[in-house]
Coordinates of C-alpha atoms and ligand atoms in Angstrom, one line a residue:
Chain A
X1 CA 54.8 95.1 -235.4
X2 CA 57.9 95.6 -233.3
X3 CA 57.5 98.0 -230.4
X4 CA 59.6 98.9 -227.4
X5 CA 57.5 97.7 -224.5
X6 CA 58.3 98.9 -221.0
X7 CA 59.6 96.2 -218.6
X8 CA 56.9 94.7 -216.4
X9 CA 55.6 96.6 -213.4
X10 CA 52.6 96.8 -211.1
X11 CA 50.4 99.9 -211.8
X12 CA 48.6 101.7 -208.9
X13 CA 46.4 104.7 -209.3
X14 CA 46.5 107.0 -206.3
X15 CA 43.5 109.1 -205.4
X16 CA 45.1 111.3 -202.9
X17 CA 48.6 112.6 -202.0
X18 CA 48.5 110.6 -198.7
X19 CA 47.7 107.4 -200.6
X20 CA 50.5 108.1 -203.1
X21 CA 52.9 108.6 -200.2
X22 CA 51.9 105.4 -198.5
X23 CA 52.3 103.4 -201.7
X24 CA 55.8 105.0 -202.2
X25 CA 56.9 104.0 -198.7
X26 CA 55.4 100.5 -199.0
X27 CA 57.6 98.9 -201.6
X28 CA 61.2 99.4 -202.7
X29 CA 61.5 100.2 -206.4
X30 CA 58.3 102.2 -206.5
X31 CA 58.2 105.2 -208.7
X32 CA 55.7 107.9 -209.4
X33 CA 54.3 108.4 -212.9
X34 CA 52.8 111.8 -213.6
X35 CA 52.6 112.7 -217.3
X36 CA 54.8 109.8 -218.4
X37 CA 56.5 111.9 -221.1
X38 CA 60.0 111.2 -219.8
X39 CA 59.5 108.1 -217.7
X40 CA 57.8 105.9 -220.3
X41 CA 60.7 106.6 -222.7
X42 CA 63.3 105.9 -220.0
X43 CA 61.5 102.6 -219.2
X44 CA 61.4 101.5 -222.8
X45 CA 65.1 102.2 -223.2
X46 CA 65.6 100.2 -220.0
X47 CA 67.1 103.2 -218.2
X48 CA 64.5 102.7 -215.5
X49 CA 62.7 99.5 -214.4
X50 CA 60.5 100.4 -211.4
X51 CA 58.6 97.4 -209.8
X52 CA 55.6 99.6 -209.0
X53 CA 54.3 102.7 -210.7
X54 CA 52.1 105.0 -208.6
X55 CA 50.0 107.2 -211.0
X56 CA 49.5 110.6 -209.5
X57 CA 48.0 112.0 -212.6
X58 CA 44.4 111.6 -211.4
X59 CA 44.7 113.1 -207.9
X60 CA 42.2 115.9 -207.9
X61 CA 43.5 119.3 -207.1
X62 CA 47.2 118.3 -207.4
X63 CA 47.5 120.3 -210.6
X64 CA 45.9 123.4 -209.4
X65 CA 47.3 126.9 -209.5
X66 CA 46.4 128.9 -206.4
X67 CA 47.1 132.3 -205.0
X68 CA 48.9 132.8 -201.8
X69 CA 49.3 136.4 -200.8
X70 CA 51.0 138.0 -203.7
X71 CA 52.6 134.8 -204.7
X72 CA 51.3 131.6 -206.3
X73 CA 51.4 127.9 -205.6
X74 CA 51.7 125.6 -208.6
X75 CA 50.6 122.0 -208.0
X76 CA 52.9 119.2 -209.1
X77 CA 50.7 117.8 -211.8
X78 CA 50.0 121.2 -213.5
X79 CA 50.7 120.5 -217.1
X80 CA 53.0 122.7 -219.2
X81 CA 50.0 123.7 -221.4
X82 CA 47.9 124.8 -218.4
X83 CA 50.9 126.8 -217.0
X84 CA 51.6 128.4 -220.3
X85 CA 48.0 129.6 -220.6
X86 CA 47.4 130.7 -217.0
X87 CA 46.4 134.3 -216.6
X88 CA 47.5 134.4 -212.9
X89 CA 50.9 133.1 -213.7
X90 CA 51.2 135.5 -216.7
X91 CA 50.4 138.5 -214.5
X92 CA 52.9 137.7 -211.8
X93 CA 55.6 135.4 -213.2
X94 CA 55.4 135.7 -217.0
X95 CA 58.8 134.1 -217.4
X96 CA 57.3 130.8 -216.1
X97 CA 54.6 130.9 -218.9
X98 CA 57.3 131.6 -221.4
X99 CA 59.3 128.5 -220.2
X100 CA 56.2 126.3 -220.2
X101 CA 55.3 127.3 -223.7
X102 CA 58.8 126.3 -224.9
X103 CA 58.7 122.8 -223.5
X104 CA 58.7 120.2 -226.4
X105 CA 55.7 120.3 -228.6
X106 CA 51.9 120.7 -228.1
X107 CA 51.4 117.0 -227.4
X108 CA 54.1 116.8 -224.8
X109 CA 52.9 120.0 -223.1
X110 CA 49.4 118.6 -222.9
X111 CA 50.6 115.6 -220.8
X112 CA 53.9 116.6 -219.2
X113 CA 53.9 118.3 -215.7
X114 CA 56.0 120.7 -213.9
X115 CA 56.5 118.3 -211.0
X116 CA 57.6 115.6 -213.4
X117 CA 60.0 117.9 -215.2
X118 CA 61.8 119.1 -212.2
X119 CA 61.9 115.6 -210.6
X120 CA 63.3 114.2 -213.8
X121 CA 65.9 117.0 -213.7
X122 CA 67.2 116.7 -217.3
X123 CA 70.0 119.2 -217.2
X124 CA 68.5 120.8 -220.3
X125 CA 65.0 121.2 -218.8
X126 CA 63.3 124.5 -219.1
X127 CA 62.2 125.1 -215.5
X128 CA 65.5 124.6 -213.6
X129 CA 67.0 128.0 -214.5
X130 CA 63.7 129.8 -214.3
X131 CA 62.8 128.5 -210.8
X132 CA 66.3 129.2 -209.7
X133 CA 66.2 132.8 -210.9
X134 CA 62.8 133.3 -209.4
X135 CA 64.1 132.0 -206.1
X136 CA 61.2 129.5 -206.0
X137 CA 60.7 126.9 -203.3
X138 CA 59.7 123.3 -203.8
X139 CA 57.4 121.6 -201.3
X140 CA 58.2 117.9 -200.8
X141 CA 56.1 115.4 -198.9
X142 CA 56.4 111.8 -197.8
X143 CA 54.4 109.5 -195.5
X144 CA 56.5 110.6 -192.6
X145 CA 57.8 114.1 -193.4
X146 CA 57.3 117.4 -195.1
X147 CA 59.9 119.9 -196.2
X148 CA 60.4 122.9 -198.3
X149 CA 63.6 123.5 -200.2
X150 CA 64.9 126.3 -202.3
X151 CA 65.1 125.6 -206.0
X152 CA 68.8 126.4 -206.0
X153 CA 69.3 123.5 -203.6
X154 CA 66.9 121.1 -205.2
X155 CA 68.9 120.3 -208.3
X156 CA 72.1 118.4 -207.6
X157 CA 73.3 117.4 -211.1
X158 CA 72.1 115.7 -214.3
X159 CA 68.9 113.6 -213.4
X160 CA 69.7 114.0 -209.7
X161 CA 67.8 116.0 -207.1
X162 CA 67.5 115.9 -203.3
X163 CA 64.3 113.9 -203.6
X164 CA 64.4 110.7 -201.5
X165 CA 62.8 107.5 -203.0
X166 CA 59.7 107.8 -200.9
X167 CA 59.2 111.6 -201.5
X168 CA 56.9 113.4 -203.8
X169 CA 57.1 117.0 -205.2
X170 CA 53.8 118.4 -204.0
X171 CA 54.0 122.0 -205.3
X172 CA 56.2 124.8 -206.5
X173 CA 55.9 127.9 -204.3
X174 CA 56.5 131.3 -205.9
X175 CA 56.7 134.4 -203.7
X176 CA 56.5 137.9 -205.0
X177 CA 58.4 140.7 -203.5
X178 CA 56.4 144.0 -203.2
X179 CA 57.6 146.3 -206.0
X180 CA 59.7 149.2 -204.8
X181 CA 59.1 151.7 -207.6
X182 CA 61.2 149.7 -210.0
X183 CA 60.1 148.2 -213.2
X184 CA 60.6 144.5 -213.7
X185 CA 61.3 142.6 -216.9
X186 CA 61.6 138.9 -217.4
X187 CA 62.9 136.8 -220.3
X188 CA 63.4 133.0 -220.9
X189 CA 65.2 131.9 -224.0
X190 CA 66.0 128.5 -225.2
X191 CA 68.4 127.7 -228.0
X192 CA 67.9 124.2 -229.5
X193 CA 68.6 122.4 -232.7
X194 CA 64.9 122.0 -233.4
X195 CA 62.2 124.0 -231.6
X196 CA 60.7 120.9 -229.9
X197 CA 64.1 119.6 -228.7
X198 CA 65.7 120.0 -225.3
X199 CA 67.9 123.1 -225.1
X200 CA 71.6 123.3 -226.1
X201 CA 71.6 126.4 -223.8
X202 CA 68.8 128.1 -222.0
X203 CA 68.7 131.2 -219.9
X204 CA 66.3 133.0 -217.5
X205 CA 66.9 136.8 -217.0
X206 CA 65.1 138.9 -214.5
X207 CA 65.9 142.6 -214.2
X208 CA 64.6 145.6 -212.2
X209 CA 65.2 149.0 -213.6
X210 CA 65.0 152.4 -211.9
X211 CA 65.8 155.7 -213.6
X212 CA 67.3 153.8 -216.6
X213 CA 69.7 151.9 -214.3
X214 CA 69.9 148.3 -213.2
X215 CA 68.6 147.9 -209.7
X216 CA 68.6 144.1 -209.9
X217 CA 70.0 141.6 -212.4
X218 CA 69.5 137.9 -212.1
X219 CA 70.7 135.6 -214.9
X220 CA 70.5 131.8 -214.5
X221 CA 71.9 129.6 -217.2
X222 CA 70.9 126.1 -217.9
X223 CA 71.6 123.1 -220.2
X224 CA 75.3 123.8 -220.5
X225 CA 76.2 123.0 -216.9
X226 CA 75.3 119.9 -214.8
X227 CA 72.8 122.1 -212.9
X228 CA 71.4 125.6 -213.3
X229 CA 73.7 128.4 -212.2
X230 CA 73.1 132.0 -211.2
X231 CA 75.7 134.2 -213.0
X232 CA 76.5 136.3 -209.9
X233 CA 79.5 138.1 -211.3
X234 CA 77.6 139.2 -214.3
X235 CA 74.8 140.5 -212.1
X236 CA 77.2 142.4 -210.0
X237 CA 79.0 143.9 -212.9
X238 CA 75.8 145.4 -214.3
X239 CA 74.3 146.6 -211.0
X240 CA 73.9 150.4 -210.9
X241 CA 75.0 150.8 -214.6
X242 CA 72.8 152.2 -217.3
X243 CA 70.5 149.5 -218.8
X244 CA 72.0 149.9 -222.3
X245 CA 72.6 147.5 -225.1
X246 CA 76.3 148.3 -225.0
X247 CA 76.7 147.5 -221.3
X248 CA 74.7 144.3 -221.7
X249 CA 76.9 143.2 -224.7
X250 CA 80.1 143.9 -222.8
X251 CA 79.1 142.1 -219.7
X252 CA 77.9 139.1 -221.6
X253 CA 81.2 138.9 -223.5
X254 CA 82.9 138.7 -220.1
X255 CA 80.8 135.7 -218.9
X256 CA 82.9 133.2 -217.0
X257 CA 81.5 129.7 -217.1
X258 CA 84.3 127.6 -215.6
X259 CA 85.3 124.2 -216.6
X260 CA 82.2 122.1 -216.1
X261 CA 80.6 123.0 -219.5
X262 CA 78.8 120.0 -221.1
X263 CA 80.3 118.8 -224.3
X264 CA 78.3 116.2 -226.2
X265 CA 76.9 115.2 -229.6
X266 CA 74.7 118.3 -229.8
X267 CA 77.4 120.9 -229.2
X268 CA 81.0 121.2 -228.0
X269 CA 81.8 123.2 -224.9
X270 CA 83.3 125.9 -227.0
X271 CA 80.2 126.3 -229.1
X272 CA 78.0 126.2 -226.0
X273 CA 80.1 129.0 -224.5
X274 CA 79.6 131.1 -227.6
X275 CA 75.8 130.5 -227.7
X276 CA 75.6 131.3 -223.9
X277 CA 77.1 134.7 -224.5
X278 CA 74.8 135.5 -227.3
X279 CA 71.7 134.2 -225.5
X280 CA 72.5 136.0 -222.3
X281 CA 72.8 139.3 -224.2
X282 CA 69.6 138.7 -226.1
X283 CA 67.5 137.8 -223.1
X284 CA 68.8 140.6 -220.9
X285 CA 68.0 143.1 -223.6
X286 CA 64.5 141.6 -224.0
X287 CA 64.0 141.8 -220.2
X288 CA 65.1 145.4 -220.2
X289 CA 62.8 146.3 -223.1
X290 CA 59.9 144.6 -221.3
X291 CA 60.7 146.5 -218.1
X292 CA 60.9 149.8 -219.9
X293 CA 57.9 149.1 -222.0
X294 CA 59.9 149.2 -225.3
X295 CA 58.4 145.8 -226.1
Chain B
X1 CA 49.8 92.6 -213.6
X2 CA 46.6 92.7 -215.6
X3 CA 43.8 95.2 -215.1
X4 CA 40.4 95.8 -216.6
X5 CA 40.0 99.2 -218.4
X6 CA 37.1 101.1 -220.0
X7 CA 38.0 103.6 -222.7
X8 CA 35.7 105.4 -225.1
X9 CA 37.1 105.5 -228.6
X10 CA 35.3 107.6 -231.2
X11 CA 32.1 107.5 -229.0
X12 CA 32.1 103.7 -228.6
X13 CA 32.9 102.0 -225.3
X14 CA 35.6 99.4 -225.1
X15 CA 36.2 97.2 -222.0
X16 CA 39.2 94.9 -221.9
X17 CA 41.6 93.3 -219.5
X18 CA 45.1 94.5 -220.4
X19 CA 48.7 94.2 -219.1
X20 CA 49.8 97.2 -217.1
X21 CA 52.6 97.8 -219.4
X22 CA 50.6 98.0 -222.6
X23 CA 50.9 101.3 -224.4
X24 CA 47.8 103.1 -225.4
X25 CA 48.9 103.1 -229.1
X26 CA 49.1 99.3 -229.0
X27 CA 45.8 99.1 -227.2
X28 CA 44.2 101.2 -230.0
X29 CA 45.9 99.3 -232.8
X30 CA 46.1 95.7 -231.5
X31 CA 43.2 95.4 -229.1
X32 CA 40.6 97.8 -230.5
X33 CA 41.8 97.0 -234.0
X34 CA 41.9 100.6 -235.1
X35 CA 45.1 100.7 -237.2
X36 CA 44.7 104.2 -238.5
X37 CA 46.9 105.5 -235.6
X38 CA 50.5 104.8 -236.5
X39 CA 53.6 104.1 -234.6
X40 CA 56.6 105.9 -236.0
X41 CA 59.6 106.5 -233.7
X42 CA 58.4 104.7 -230.6
X43 CA 60.1 107.3 -228.4
X44 CA 57.8 110.3 -228.4
X45 CA 59.5 112.3 -231.2
X46 CA 57.5 111.9 -234.4
X47 CA 53.9 112.5 -233.6
X48 CA 52.6 109.7 -235.9
X49 CA 50.7 108.2 -233.0
X50 CA 48.9 111.5 -232.1
X51 CA 45.3 111.0 -230.9
X52 CA 42.9 113.4 -229.2
X53 CA 42.3 112.4 -225.6
X54 CA 39.7 114.3 -223.5
X55 CA 39.9 117.1 -226.1
X56 CA 43.7 117.4 -226.3
X57 CA 46.2 116.2 -228.8
X58 CA 48.6 113.7 -227.1
X59 CA 51.0 111.1 -228.2
X60 CA 49.5 107.6 -227.6
X61 CA 53.1 106.0 -227.5
X62 CA 53.7 108.1 -224.3
X63 CA 50.7 106.9 -222.4
X64 CA 49.9 103.6 -220.8
X65 CA 46.5 102.1 -221.7
X66 CA 45.8 101.9 -217.9
X67 CA 46.4 105.6 -217.6
X68 CA 43.7 106.2 -220.1
X69 CA 41.1 104.3 -218.1
X70 CA 37.9 106.4 -218.2
X71 CA 39.2 108.6 -220.9
X72 CA 37.5 109.6 -224.2
X73 CA 39.7 109.1 -227.2
X74 CA 39.4 110.2 -230.8
X75 CA 41.3 108.6 -233.6
X76 CA 41.4 109.2 -237.4
X77 CA 38.7 106.6 -237.9
X78 CA 36.3 108.8 -236.0
X79 CA 36.7 111.8 -238.4
X80 CA 34.4 110.8 -241.3
X81 CA 30.7 110.4 -240.7
X82 CA 28.0 108.7 -242.7
X83 CA 27.5 112.0 -244.5
X84 CA 31.0 112.2 -245.8
X85 CA 34.6 113.0 -245.0
X86 CA 35.6 115.6 -242.4
X87 CA 36.5 119.0 -244.0
X88 CA 40.1 118.5 -242.9
X89 CA 40.2 115.2 -244.8
X90 CA 38.6 116.8 -247.9
X91 CA 41.1 119.6 -247.8
X92 CA 44.1 117.3 -247.4
X93 CA 43.1 115.5 -250.5
X94 CA 42.3 118.6 -252.5
X95 CA 45.6 120.3 -251.5
X96 CA 47.7 117.2 -252.0
X97 CA 48.8 117.4 -248.3
X98 CA 49.5 113.6 -248.3
X99 CA 52.3 111.8 -249.9
X100 CA 53.1 108.4 -248.3
X101 CA 50.5 109.1 -245.6
X102 CA 52.4 107.7 -242.7
X103 CA 52.3 110.9 -240.7
X104 CA 48.8 112.0 -241.9
X105 CA 46.6 110.4 -239.2
X106 CA 48.6 112.1 -236.5
X107 CA 48.7 115.4 -238.3
X108 CA 44.9 115.3 -238.7
X109 CA 44.5 114.7 -235.0
X110 CA 46.7 117.7 -234.1
X111 CA 44.8 119.8 -236.6
X112 CA 41.5 118.7 -235.2
X113 CA 42.5 119.7 -231.7
X114 CA 43.8 123.0 -233.0
X115 CA 40.7 124.0 -234.9
X116 CA 38.5 123.3 -231.8
X117 CA 40.6 125.6 -229.7
X118 CA 41.4 128.2 -232.4
X119 CA 38.9 128.0 -235.3
X120 CA 40.7 130.7 -237.3
X121 CA 44.4 129.9 -237.0
X122 CA 46.9 131.7 -239.2
X123 CA 49.8 129.8 -240.8
X124 CA 52.1 130.5 -237.8
X125 CA 49.5 129.1 -235.4
X126 CA 49.3 126.0 -237.6
X127 CA 53.0 125.5 -237.8
X128 CA 53.3 125.8 -234.1
X129 CA 50.6 123.2 -233.5
X130 CA 52.4 120.8 -235.8
X131 CA 55.8 121.2 -234.2
X132 CA 55.4 117.7 -232.8
X133 CA 54.4 116.1 -236.0
X134 CA 57.2 115.1 -238.3
X135 CA 56.5 114.5 -242.0
X136 CA 59.5 113.0 -243.8
X137 CA 58.2 113.1 -247.4
X138 CA 55.4 115.5 -248.2
X139 CA 56.8 118.7 -246.7
X140 CA 54.8 121.1 -244.7
X141 CA 53.5 123.9 -247.0
X142 CA 50.6 121.9 -248.4
X143 CA 49.7 120.6 -245.0
X144 CA 49.5 124.1 -243.6
X145 CA 47.6 125.3 -246.6
X146 CA 45.1 122.4 -246.3
X147 CA 44.4 123.1 -242.6
X148 CA 44.0 126.8 -243.3
X149 CA 41.5 126.1 -246.1
X150 CA 39.6 123.6 -244.0
X151 CA 39.2 126.1 -241.2
X152 CA 37.6 128.5 -243.7
X153 CA 35.3 125.8 -245.0
X154 CA 34.3 124.9 -241.4
X155 CA 33.7 128.6 -240.5
X156 CA 31.6 129.2 -243.6
X157 CA 29.5 126.1 -242.8
X158 CA 29.1 127.2 -239.2
X159 CA 28.0 130.6 -240.3
X160 CA 25.4 129.1 -242.5
X161 CA 24.3 126.9 -239.6
X162 CA 25.2 123.7 -241.5
X163 CA 27.2 120.7 -240.4
X164 CA 30.5 121.3 -242.1
X165 CA 30.7 118.0 -243.9
X166 CA 28.9 116.0 -246.5
X167 CA 28.9 114.7 -250.0
X168 CA 28.5 118.2 -251.4
X169 CA 31.6 119.4 -249.5
X170 CA 33.5 116.3 -250.8
X171 CA 32.7 117.1 -254.4
X172 CA 34.2 120.5 -254.2
X173 CA 37.5 118.8 -253.7
Ligands
FAD301 C1 59.7 115.0 -227.5 C2 59.9 115.6 -226.2 C3 60.5 116.9 -226.1 C4 60.7 117.5 -224.8 N1 61.3 118.7 -224.8 C5 61.5 119.3 -223.6 C6 62.0 120.6 -223.5 O1 62.3 121.3 -224.5 N2 62.2 121.2 -222.3 C7 61.8 120.5 -221.1 O2 62.0 121.0 -220.0 N3 61.3 119.3 -221.2 C8 61.1 118.7 -222.4 N4 60.6 117.4 -222.4 C9 60.2 116.7 -221.2 C10 58.9 117.2 -220.6 O3 59.2 118.4 -219.8 C11 58.3 116.2 -219.6 O4 57.0 116.6 -219.4 C12 58.9 116.2 -218.2 O5 60.3 116.0 -218.2 C13 58.4 115.0 -217.4 O6 57.1 115.3 -216.9 P1 56.1 114.2 -216.7 O7 55.0 114.7 -215.9 O8 55.7 113.6 -218.0 O9 56.8 113.1 -215.8 P2 57.0 111.5 -215.8 O10 57.6 111.1 -217.1 O11 55.7 110.9 -215.4 O12 58.1 111.4 -214.7 C14 59.4 111.8 -214.9 C15 60.3 111.5 -213.6 O13 59.8 112.3 -212.5 C16 59.3 111.5 -211.4 N5 58.1 112.3 -210.9 C17 57.1 112.7 -211.7 N6 56.3 113.5 -210.9 C18 56.8 113.5 -209.7 C19 56.4 114.2 -208.5 N7 55.4 115.0 -208.3 N8 57.2 114.0 -207.4 C20 58.4 113.2 -207.5 N9 58.8 112.6 -208.6 C21 58.0 112.7 -209.7 C22 59.0 110.2 -212.0 O14 59.1 109.2 -211.1 C23 60.0 110.0 -213.1 O15 61.3 109.6 -212.5 C24 60.3 116.8 -223.7 C25 59.8 115.5 -223.7 C26 59.5 115.0 -225.0 C27 58.9 113.6 -225.1
FES302 S1 55.4 106.9 -232.3 FE1 54.6 108.3 -230.8 S2 55.7 110.1 -231.2 FE2 56.6 108.7 -232.6
FES303 S1 53.3 112.1 -246.1 FE1 54.9 110.6 -245.8 S2 55.7 111.2 -243.8 FE2 54.2 112.7 -244.2

């Protein structure tokens, strides 16, 4: 039977982060494999031909979710399924569970990891807008260095991040601000041609409401731009206004997306712009309803 | 490079020396000789190659055989026992949930994993669990119905303290 076989490589299974870092530094052309859900496809299509693959999927503890103060640390090899089902994450950052549950299909979610997803940096990936909106930090490690970088600076463009060849994503760090008497609501929405497909447009909305008015509005759009973008103007225009469906609709209609909108076989730039306006309005309304307990 | 691996498939241990780049689906089909698991799209989109690995439904075309070293794998060949077909298999036959059958092994594996985690799924749970399994000829309503019915048969058998399979069960179909 004809099958697409990946190009030849040497497989190494790391048993610790230190060992993985050493292996990454040792040979040029070494790449990490976590869940393999993106990399194995890329290799079979000859879009990637690493000489050495370092498997980090068996490093014990690297996929853990742990509490840190009011925040959470999510280990790089935490699978989408584990994230989607996590009670701790659901309590503090429900938008992340929502995004994890909308990655691909059950089988992909059972293998694919958050670290792999953000390192792969498909512009239509689910986590980029969510982590940007949450102001998450990403901890990177190499044999010689450690650094922490804001999600908004981590993504550089399609399939491009700040990761150096010898660096590894170790964890995603989420900090929680103490609540100031406001009520928070989150919403992630993905519009795609089929439920399991990558997004045509996706959006992460986080709102805080006090006395029926917007105290905070963060909307990050993904999939239609080369990298996730916080819609700052939209946020400013809603701040202090009544959290009403009419105000949300109006602000969404005025969304300015600039000239970088992706146009491809899935959707033209014009269609994506239309979907973005509809999706932003829907997700903001959902976030508001969740904040006010209407949902 | 070549590497020696140990994988348990349907309870039986397999030890082989394989090339690093061998995909698990090809290991299962060509090395272990279990051709019930199918290869459809070859790029992770169709779900025909779905197996259960360490209790979870996964696509065997998106896993290297060497990544599965030490794992416990279940394929469609492991479903029936000496006492008869698995209730899911019985129900698929009874409900005409199979047409050409190409997707069936993968769908059965997704259904098996679903029923273990959620023994009483509703039709929406079932559709969600099958998002990654594409059937291009039968259509989904009978498949969903078959899984729903199998879950009831399995629950009834469990309530009676019996193993939910057997000739008797097969005859009902
Ligand atoms: C059918 C299908 C549908 C999908 N749909 C969606 C979707 O709707 N939304 C979505 O977001 N994603 C989707 N995905 C992709 C999915 O999110 C993958 O799980 C993810 O992109 C890759 O994660 P992985 O662990 O499998 O990484 P791998 O495939 O193992 O690796 C991907 C890349 O990241 C690098 N890498 C992995 N881990 C690390 C690390 N810790 N540090 C540094 N580099 C690392 C690898 O070297 C490689 O370059 C889909 C995939 C498939 C097959
Ligand atoms: S052959 Fe594996 S998903 Fe299609
Ligand atoms: S029965 Fe033919 S593809 Fe499903």
